[in-house]
Amino acid sequence: MTAAGQPPRPPRRTTAPRTRLGLWFGRPLASFHLIVTIAVLLTVLGLVMVLSASSAESFAADESGYALFTQQLIGVALGVVAFYVALRLPVRYLRKLSFPLFLVSITMLMLVLIPGIGAERQGARRWFDFGVVSFQPSELAKVALVLWGAHLLASRRSEHGNIKSLLVPLLPAGLLMCLLVVLQPNLSTAIALGIILVALLWFAGLNARLFGAVLMTGLALATVLAFTAGYRSNRVKAWLNPGEDTQGLSYQSTQAKYSLADGGMFGRGLGQSRAKWSYLPNAHNDFIFAIIGEELGMIGCLAVIGLFGLFVYTGLRIAMRSVDPFLRLLTAGATCWVFGQAMINIGYVVGLLPVTGLQLPLVSYGGTSTAITLLMFGIVASAARHEPEAIAALHAGQEGRIARALKLPLPAVFSPKRAAMARSKSTRPTLAAQDRKRLESRKGKDGRAARAAEPGRAARAAEPGRAARAAEPGRTRTRVSSSRTDTMSPTSTAYRGDSSRGNPRRSEPVRREPAAGSRSAYRPRPEPQPGRPPVRSGERGYRR
């Protein structure tokens, strides 16, 4: 019994959960299986809903209900290949390719703005048109930013960089990328890039006040840009006054709400949507969540939100369990990007946010977006296989059916020394001048304190004639870099030579007569006299 008369509390249980779900989540490769399952479910759902939402529009335009679905299928096929390549690619190659990929994405964002190179559609120049397929470089910019940003911040954190090294050059480079995307114009993708940049800085450990300043500056810039263009300001006005112009500015948002309300709890049935018959513009792309709500009902909408919520849980779990700081930042940044983009899309469909045009990842129509998102899912799945428990299980032979079928290589164990050696010289930060001086002064103080604390040093300093010897010319001590080097005594024998060749040669001994009136401990060696053997190096004194 305790002092209060109550029985003592039982000890807290630290054993693993006994439920089947808890045991399954406790498996070493549970994160990897969750990522693969979520990617498969969202991709299959996206293919089905794109076929359902685009069939009427495709039939009316090209007399074929499978035109847009075929393009989406090509994007999914390319994304599956990218997913598999990302699973097989070692982490060190990801870090080596991060900066070249960033430069390539910047170059492509510049080239797409040039008339004749970039294709213009609906007043925006965002695509490279290759005839059968088209490519949107702003989607590749998302992967490039999260890869290079994670590599840069992981390198700076491991070398104890200051705040300036965390912000420069990541923040200026990210703002340059956002500016090139805004010039297309494409504010929605610029918002996604901003989410990646803010997430990387947050998980890198940026100061809360400085992080708040960066966040508020980004929100202010986004607000200003939202009112600069006419079509963007119309979207904000339609969001602020949803019932004012239901046949004009608010037409698309109003029709999306009608679709959600028409679905009810269980929906009208797959393929039975009425809004896709030219009532809801961009039903297969930006507003595909409204078609999901109409055909699958509230149950289907909650299932989609639940899948993205499970992805957030799994991604942050992988980030927490990762030992490699690069994988930790990469997984956290990618998770915030995918989840933030999904929530913005769902938010403006239901009327909580103004329409921005961000797609629902893996669900909305868009070949480039689907392929790039599957590539990012593959990188996150590879990070899940690099968890310490997963590495131990894989090396112990517990690969599982998926790994055996895909013939995936075994992940390498993270080594801080090897990661430091593989780090690019261009990303190694130099300490500030004041930090460098502080370190040098600290080393000097510690060295002087250690020498002063040596036993017998005070007694040697008090010997007669020591002060006079210290004042003799040539007895100075010089400091080279951070190491301490004493000049050789004039009576001592030094090894001089070319250090670059590594072949030192022995120089001739230099003799100097002692100062008058001083009892020097170093006496010149006498010349050998005829009839007497020379003094050997092992003898203690001279022969007189």
Tab-separated table of N, CA, C and O in Angstrom, residues 208-302:
chain	number	residue	atom	x	y	z
A	208	ALA	N	12.462	27.527	-35.023
A	208	ALA	CA	11.016	27.710	-35.152
A	208	ALA	C	10.669	29.120	-35.624
A	208	ALA	O	9.785	29.312	-36.468
A	209	ARG	N	11.365	30.124	-35.107
A	209	ARG	CA	11.073	31.501	-35.520
A	209	ARG	C	11.452	31.725	-36.977
A	209	ARG	O	10.688	32.340	-37.740
A	210	LEU	N	12.611	31.241	-37.355
A	210	LEU	CA	13.027	31.397	-38.737
A	210	LEU	C	12.136	30.593	-39.677
A	210	LEU	O	11.807	31.038	-40.779
A	211	PHE	N	11.715	29.415	-39.228
A	211	PHE	CA	10.794	28.619	-40.032
A	211	PHE	C	9.458	29.337	-40.194
A	211	PHE	O	8.868	29.338	-41.279
A	212	GLY	N	8.974	29.944	-39.129
A	212	GLY	CA	7.729	30.708	-39.220
A	212	GLY	C	7.858	31.889	-40.164
A	212	GLY	O	6.921	32.201	-40.912
A	213	ALA	N	9.025	32.533	-40.149
A	213	ALA	CA	9.229	33.655	-41.067
A	213	ALA	C	9.227	33.184	-42.518
A	213	ALA	O	8.633	33.828	-43.389
A	214	VAL	N	9.887	32.043	-42.777
A	214	VAL	CA	9.901	31.497	-44.139
A	214	VAL	C	8.494	31.096	-44.575
A	214	VAL	O	8.071	31.357	-45.709
A	215	LEU	N	7.739	30.478	-43.662
A	215	LEU	CA	6.380	30.046	-43.990
A	215	LEU	C	5.469	31.235	-44.272
A	215	LEU	O	4.697	31.228	-45.252
A	216	MET	N	5.540	32.268	-43.440
A	216	MET	CA	4.688	33.432	-43.656
A	216	MET	C	5.069	34.173	-44.936
A	216	MET	O	4.199	34.699	-45.645
A	217	THR	N	6.368	34.203	-45.249
A	217	THR	CA	6.791	34.834	-46.506
A	217	THR	C	6.251	34.071	-47.705
A	217	THR	O	5.791	34.673	-48.693
A	218	GLY	N	6.282	32.736	-47.640
A	218	GLY	CA	5.735	31.935	-48.734
A	218	GLY	C	4.244	32.127	-48.899
A	218	GLY	O	3.745	32.232	-50.032
A	219	LEU	N	3.507	32.179	-47.797
A	219	LEU	CA	2.067	32.408	-47.885
A	219	LEU	C	1.749	33.791	-48.450
A	219	LEU	O	0.803	33.956	-49.236
A	220	ALA	N	2.549	34.781	-48.061
A	220	ALA	CA	2.323	36.131	-48.589
A	220	ALA	C	2.578	36.182	-50.094
A	220	ALA	O	1.814	36.802	-50.852
A	221	LEU	N	3.654	35.512	-50.553
A	221	LEU	CA	3.932	35.482	-51.989
A	221	LEU	C	2.835	34.757	-52.756
A	221	LEU	O	2.436	35.180	-53.848
A	222	ALA	N	2.345	33.632	-52.186
A	222	ALA	CA	1.264	32.900	-52.857
A	222	ALA	C	0.001	33.747	-52.935
A	222	ALA	O	-0.728	33.716	-53.946
A	223	THR	N	-0.284	34.523	-51.893
A	223	THR	CA	-1.469	35.380	-51.909
A	223	THR	C	-1.350	36.480	-52.959
A	223	THR	O	-2.311	36.793	-53.681
A	224	VAL	N	-0.161	37.074	-53.045
A	224	VAL	CA	0.053	38.121	-54.050
A	224	VAL	C	-0.083	37.556	-55.457
A	224	VAL	O	-0.714	38.155	-56.335
A	225	LEU	N	0.508	36.371	-55.693
A	225	LEU	CA	0.422	35.759	-57.015
A	225	LEU	C	-1.010	35.340	-57.357
A	225	LEU	O	-1.385	35.307	-58.533
A	226	ALA	N	-1.796	35.007	-56.337
A	226	ALA	CA	-3.178	34.598	-56.593
A	226	ALA	C	-4.024	35.744	-57.135
A	226	ALA	O	-5.021	35.504	-57.838
A	227	PHE	N	-3.633	36.992	-56.846
A	227	PHE	CA	-4.419	38.135	-57.315
A	227	PHE	C	-3.784	38.847	-58.500
A	227	PHE	O	-4.318	39.845	-58.972
A	228	THR	N	-2.623	38.357	-58.972
A	228	THR	CA	-1.984	39.042	-60.092
A	228	THR	C	-2.627	38.683	-61.419
A	228	THR	O	-2.834	39.549	-62.274
A	229	ALA	N	-2.915	37.398	-61.632
A	229	ALA	CA	-3.536	36.972	-62.885
A	229	ALA	C	-5.053	37.005	-62.760
A	229	ALA	O	-5.614	36.773	-61.680
A	230	GLY	N	-5.724	37.248	-63.895
A	230	GLY	CA	-7.182	37.388	-63.878
A	230	GLY	C	-7.894	36.105	-63.535
A	230	GLY	O	-8.835	36.090	-62.724
A	231	TYR	N	-7.444	34.983	-64.119
A	231	TYR	CA	-8.146	33.723	-63.853
A	231	TYR	C	-7.931	33.250	-62.430
A	231	TYR	O	-8.808	32.621	-61.822
A	232	ARG	N	-6.763	33.576	-61.846
A	232	ARG	CA	-6.520	33.173	-60.453
A	232	ARG	C	-7.330	34.030	-59.490
A	232	ARG	O	-7.872	33.526	-58.490
A	233	SER	N	-7.429	35.312	-59.765
A	233	SER	CA	-8.250	36.169	-58.894
A	233	SER	C	-9.728	35.804	-59.002
A	233	SER	O	-10.470	35.896	-58.011
A	234	ASN	N	-10.173	35.350	-60.177
A	234	ASN	CA	-11.568	34.907	-60.313
A	234	ASN	C	-11.832	33.659	-59.462
A	234	ASN	O	-12.933	33.511	-58.899
A	235	ARG	N	-10.869	32.776	-59.372
A	235	ARG	CA	-11.038	31.592	-58.525
A	235	ARG	C	-11.148	31.969	-57.051
A	235	ARG	O	-11.954	31.392	-56.314
A	236	VAL	N	-10.349	32.947	-56.636
A	236	VAL	CA	-10.431	33.376	-55.235
A	236	VAL	C	-11.768	34.056	-54.968
A	236	VAL	O	-12.403	33.844	-53.912
A	237	LYS	N	-12.236	34.869	-55.910
A	237	LYS	CA	-13.537	35.521	-55.732
A	237	LYS	C	-14.667	34.500	-55.696
A	237	LYS	O	-15.616	34.635	-54.909
A	238	ALA	N	-14.568	33.464	-56.534
A	238	ALA	CA	-15.600	32.424	-56.518
A	238	ALA	C	-15.583	31.644	-55.210
A	238	ALA	O	-16.628	31.201	-54.724
A	239	TRP	N	-14.416	31.489	-54.618
A	239	TRP	CA	-14.327	30.780	-53.333
A	239	TRP	C	-14.876	31.632	-52.189
A	239	TRP	O	-15.535	31.113	-51.282
A	240	LEU	N	-14.621	32.934	-52.239
A	240	LEU	CA	-15.123	33.818	-51.185
A	240	LEU	C	-16.626	34.030	-51.284
A	240	LEU	O	-17.301	34.220	-50.266
A	241	ASN	N	-17.180	33.971	-52.487
A	241	ASN	CA	-18.620	34.152	-52.693
A	241	ASN	C	-19.145	32.975	-53.516
A	241	ASN	O	-19.361	33.098	-54.738
A	242	PRO	N	-19.338	31.811	-52.894
A	242	PRO	CA	-19.684	30.617	-53.673
A	242	PRO	C	-21.065	30.664	-54.313
A	242	PRO	O	-21.274	30.067	-55.366
A	243	GLY	N	-22.022	31.348	-53.740
A	243	GLY	CA	-23.373	31.354	-54.296
A	243	GLY	C	-23.705	32.578	-55.111
A	243	GLY	O	-24.870	32.785	-55.470
A	244	GLU	N	-22.734	33.416	-55.412
A	244	GLU	CA	-23.024	34.670	-56.114
A	244	GLU	C	-23.198	34.458	-57.615
A	244	GLU	O	-24.142	34.987	-58.217
A	245	ASP	N	-22.323	33.687	-58.239
A	245	ASP	CA	-22.376	33.493	-59.694
A	245	ASP	C	-22.249	31.996	-59.972
A	245	ASP	O	-21.183	31.509	-60.365
A	246	THR	N	-23.322	31.260	-59.777
A	246	THR	CA	-23.278	29.805	-59.929
A	246	THR	C	-23.200	29.372	-61.385
A	246	THR	O	-22.814	28.231	-61.671
A	247	GLN	N	-23.533	30.248	-62.327
A	247	GLN	CA	-23.440	29.914	-63.748
A	247	GLN	C	-22.199	30.521	-64.404
A	247	GLN	O	-22.007	30.353	-65.596
A	248	GLY	N	-21.379	31.172	-63.611
A	248	GLY	CA	-20.175	31.808	-64.149
A	248	GLY	C	-18.932	31.381	-63.397
A	248	GLY	O	-18.379	30.302	-63.616
A	249	LEU	N	-18.477	32.255	-62.467
A	249	LEU	CA	-17.235	31.983	-61.767
A	249	LEU	C	-17.332	30.747	-60.879
A	249	LEU	O	-16.363	29.991	-60.744
A	250	SER	N	-18.475	30.524	-60.252
A	250	SER	CA	-18.626	29.415	-59.308
A	250	SER	C	-19.262	28.180	-59.933
A	250	SER	O	-19.707	27.286	-59.211
A	251	TYR	N	-19.297	28.123	-61.268
A	251	TYR	CA	-20.003	27.012	-61.913
A	251	TYR	C	-19.328	25.672	-61.614
A	251	TYR	O	-20.002	24.695	-61.249
A	252	GLN	N	-18.010	25.594	-61.758
A	252	GLN	CA	-17.312	24.330	-61.575
A	252	GLN	C	-17.403	23.835	-60.137
A	252	GLN	O	-17.675	22.658	-59.877
A	253	SER	N	-17.201	24.735	-59.187
A	253	SER	CA	-17.298	24.348	-57.781
A	253	SER	C	-18.718	23.926	-57.408
A	253	SER	O	-18.919	22.976	-56.637
A	254	THR	N	-19.703	24.611	-57.958
A	254	THR	CA	-21.093	24.264	-57.653
A	254	THR	C	-21.453	22.889	-58.195
A	254	THR	O	-22.105	22.076	-57.518
A	255	GLN	N	-21.029	22.591	-59.420
A	255	GLN	CA	-21.310	21.284	-59.997
A	255	GLN	C	-20.601	20.160	-59.240
A	255	GLN	O	-21.127	19.044	-59.115
A	256	ALA	N	-19.408	20.435	-58.714
A	256	ALA	CA	-18.706	19.423	-57.913
A	256	ALA	C	-19.476	19.110	-56.635
A	256	ALA	O	-19.583	17.941	-56.227
A	257	LYS	N	-20.026	20.124	-56.006
A	257	LYS	CA	-20.815	19.886	-54.787
A	257	LYS	C	-22.097	19.126	-55.115
A	257	LYS	O	-22.529	18.263	-54.329
A	258	TYR	N	-22.713	19.425	-56.250
A	258	TYR	CA	-23.902	18.671	-56.658
A	258	TYR	C	-23.569	17.189	-56.865
A	258	TYR	O	-24.360	16.310	-56.497
A	259	SER	N	-22.414	16.907	-57.433
A	259	SER	CA	-22.009	15.510	-57.656
A	259	SER	C	-21.810	14.780	-56.334
A	259	SER	O	-22.249	13.628	-56.163
A	260	LEU	N	-21.157	15.439	-55.388
A	260	LEU	CA	-20.951	14.810	-54.085
A	260	LEU	C	-22.276	14.564	-53.372
A	260	LEU	O	-22.479	13.515	-52.744
A	261	ALA	N	-23.187	15.536	-53.463
A	261	ALA	CA	-24.482	15.372	-52.807
A	261	ALA	C	-25.327	14.298	-53.486
A	261	ALA	O	-26.108	13.592	-52.830
A	262	ASP	N	-25.159	14.142	-54.792
A	262	ASP	CA	-25.951	13.155	-55.527
A	262	ASP	C	-25.515	11.732	-55.205
A	262	ASP	O	-26.303	10.790	-55.341
A	263	GLY	N	-24.277	11.560	-54.766
A	263	GLY	CA	-23.799	10.213	-54.467
A	263	GLY	C	-24.341	9.640	-53.185
A	263	GLY	O	-24.542	8.428	-53.086
A	264	GLY	N	-24.570	10.479	-52.186
A	264	GLY	CA	-25.092	9.981	-50.916
A	264	GLY	C	-24.069	9.136	-50.170
A	264	GLY	O	-22.859	9.374	-50.243
A	265	MET	N	-24.573	8.132	-49.463
A	265	MET	CA	-23.698	7.304	-48.639
A	265	MET	C	-22.993	6.228	-49.464
A	265	MET	O	-21.786	6.001	-49.293
A	266	PHE	N	-23.718	5.556	-50.341
A	266	PHE	CA	-23.150	4.428	-51.083
A	266	PHE	C	-22.988	4.709	-52.573
A	266	PHE	O	-22.511	3.836	-53.297
A	267	GLY	N	-23.384	5.865	-53.065
A	267	GLY	CA	-23.158	6.239	-54.441
A	267	GLY	C	-24.204	5.695	-55.403
A	267	GLY	O	-25.023	4.837	-55.069
A	268	ARG	N	-24.144	6.188	-56.626
A	268	ARG	CA	-25.074	5.765	-57.659
A	268	ARG	C	-24.612	4.501	-58.381
A	268	ARG	O	-25.356	3.911	-59.160
A	269	GLY	N	-23.388	4.092	-58.142
A	269	GLY	CA	-22.857	2.914	-58.810
A	269	GLY	C	-21.736	3.285	-59.757
A	269	GLY	O	-21.693	4.403	-60.307
A	270	LEU	N	-20.804	2.366	-59.953
A	270	LEU	CA	-19.650	2.618	-60.801
A	270	LEU	C	-20.086	2.825	-62.252
A	270	LEU	O	-20.801	1.993	-62.835
A	271	GLY	N	-19.681	3.945	-62.828
A	271	GLY	CA	-20.035	4.290	-64.203
A	271	GLY	C	-21.365	4.972	-64.363
A	271	GLY	O	-21.759	5.282	-65.503
A	272	GLN	N	-22.100	5.248	-63.286
A	272	GLN	CA	-23.440	5.825	-63.361
A	272	GLN	C	-23.462	7.317	-63.067
A	272	GLN	O	-24.517	7.867	-62.753
A	273	SER	N	-22.342	7.983	-63.166
A	273	SER	CA	-22.308	9.419	-62.885
A	273	SER	C	-23.010	10.197	-63.994
A	273	SER	O	-22.914	9.855	-65.184
A	274	ARG	N	-23.694	11.240	-63.575
A	274	ARG	CA	-24.353	12.113	-64.541
A	274	ARG	C	-23.580	13.410	-64.761
A	274	ARG	O	-23.760	14.059	-65.778
A	275	ALA	N	-22.716	13.747	-63.820
A	275	ALA	CA	-21.956	14.996	-63.954
A	275	ALA	C	-20.893	14.898	-65.041
A	275	ALA	O	-20.479	15.930	-65.601
A	276	LYS	N	-20.427	13.694	-65.365
A	276	LYS	CA	-19.375	13.547	-66.376
A	276	LYS	C	-19.900	13.799	-67.789
A	276	LYS	O	-19.094	13.958	-68.713
A	277	TRP	N	-21.200	13.889	-67.978
A	277	TRP	CA	-21.774	14.155	-69.299
A	277	TRP	C	-21.814	15.670	-69.528
A	277	TRP	O	-22.875	16.291	-69.638
A	278	SER	N	-20.625	16.258	-69.518
A	278	SER	CA	-20.405	17.684	-69.840
A	278	SER	C	-21.041	18.641	-68.840
A	278	SER	O	-21.201	19.834	-69.143
A	279	TYR	N	-21.408	18.143	-67.679
A	279	TYR	CA	-21.904	19.046	-66.627
A	279	TYR	C	-20.749	19.567	-65.771
A	279	TYR	O	-20.788	20.718	-65.333
A	280	LEU	N	-19.778	18.730	-65.492
A	280	LEU	CA	-18.650	19.093	-64.634
A	280	LEU	C	-17.389	19.143	-65.494
A	280	LEU	O	-16.911	18.103	-65.952
A	281	PRO	N	-16.827	20.340	-65.740
A	281	PRO	CA	-15.588	20.426	-66.522
A	281	PRO	C	-14.411	19.772	-65.783
A	281	PRO	O	-14.327	19.792	-64.549
A	282	ASN	N	-13.502	19.166	-66.567
A	282	ASN	CA	-12.316	18.489	-66.018
A	282	ASN	C	-12.710	17.440	-64.979
A	282	ASN	O	-12.082	17.312	-63.931
A	283	ALA	N	-13.728	16.678	-65.295
A	283	ALA	CA	-14.188	15.667	-64.341
A	283	ALA	C	-13.171	14.544	-64.172
A	283	ALA	O	-13.084	13.932	-63.097
A	284	HIS	N	-12.376	14.250	-65.189
A	284	HIS	CA	-11.400	13.168	-65.118
A	284	HIS	C	-10.063	13.620	-64.557
A	284	HIS	O	-9.185	12.792	-64.314
A	285	ASN	N	-9.891	14.926	-64.350
A	285	ASN	CA	-8.586	15.441	-63.938
A	285	ASN	C	-8.651	16.091	-62.556
A	285	ASN	O	-8.448	15.434	-61.543
A	286	ASP	N	-8.942	17.381	-62.522
A	286	ASP	CA	-8.921	18.114	-61.252
A	286	ASP	C	-10.055	17.712	-60.317
A	286	ASP	O	-9.869	17.704	-59.089
A	287	PHE	N	-11.223	17.374	-60.857
A	287	PHE	CA	-12.399	17.115	-60.030
A	287	PHE	C	-12.812	15.648	-60.068
A	287	PHE	O	-13.996	15.326	-60.007
A	288	ILE	N	-11.838	14.768	-60.142
A	288	ILE	CA	-12.181	13.348	-60.159
A	288	ILE	C	-12.682	12.875	-58.796
A	288	ILE	O	-13.416	11.883	-58.701
A	289	PHE	N	-12.333	13.594	-57.728
A	289	PHE	CA	-12.831	13.214	-56.404
A	289	PHE	C	-14.348	13.392	-56.333
A	289	PHE	O	-15.029	12.651	-55.605
A	290	ALA	N	-14.885	14.368	-57.075
A	290	ALA	CA	-16.342	14.537	-57.108
A	290	ALA	C	-17.015	13.360	-57.809
A	290	ALA	O	-18.094	12.909	-57.387
A	291	ILE	N	-16.391	12.824	-58.856
A	291	ILE	CA	-16.947	11.648	-59.529
A	291	ILE	C	-16.868	10.425	-58.620
A	291	ILE	O	-17.780	9.576	-58.613
A	292	ILE	N	-15.800	10.327	-57.837
A	292	ILE	CA	-15.707	9.221	-56.864
A	292	ILE	C	-16.840	9.310	-55.853
A	292	ILE	O	-17.479	8.302	-55.501
A	293	GLY	N	-17.106	10.524	-55.382
A	293	GLY	CA	-18.200	10.687	-54.423
A	293	GLY	C	-19.560	10.404	-55.023
A	293	GLY	O	-20.464	9.899	-54.328
A	294	GLU	N	-19.741	10.697	-56.308
A	294	GLU	CA	-21.034	10.451	-56.936
A	294	GLU	C	-21.258	8.975	-57.238
A	294	GLU	O	-22.366	8.457	-57.063
A	295	GLU	N	-20.220	8.286	-57.684
A	295	GLU	CA	-20.389	6.892	-58.077
A	295	GLU	C	-20.170	5.918	-56.924
A	295	GLU	O	-20.846	4.884	-56.847
A	296	LEU	N	-19.242	6.210	-56.020
A	296	LEU	CA	-18.944	5.314	-54.901
A	296	LEU	C	-19.471	5.830	-53.571
A	296	LEU	O	-19.367	5.109	-52.570
A	297	GLY	N	-19.975	7.042	-53.542
A	297	GLY	CA	-20.581	7.575	-52.335
A	297	GLY	C	-19.567	8.003	-51.293
A	297	GLY	O	-18.351	8.086	-51.536
A	298	MET	N	-20.084	8.274	-50.133
A	298	MET	CA	-19.234	8.708	-49.026
A	298	MET	C	-18.273	7.606	-48.607
A	298	MET	O	-17.157	7.885	-48.144
A	299	ILE	N	-18.669	6.354	-48.782
A	299	ILE	CA	-17.782	5.240	-48.442
A	299	ILE	C	-16.531	5.271	-49.321
A	299	ILE	O	-15.406	5.086	-48.839
A	300	GLY	N	-16.701	5.519	-50.612
A	300	GLY	CA	-15.552	5.598	-51.503
A	300	GLY	C	-14.653	6.776	-51.187
A	300	GLY	O	-13.420	6.662	-51.233
A	301	CYS	N	-15.258	7.920	-50.845
A	301	CYS	CA	-14.457	9.092	-50.479
A	301	CYS	C	-13.642	8.847	-49.218
A	301	CYS	O	-12.454	9.199	-49.139
A	302	LEU	N	-14.274	8.233	-48.215
A	302	LEU	CA	-13.543	7.924	-46.981
A	302	LEU	C	-12.443	6.899	-47.223
A	302	LEU	O	-11.393	6.937	-46.572
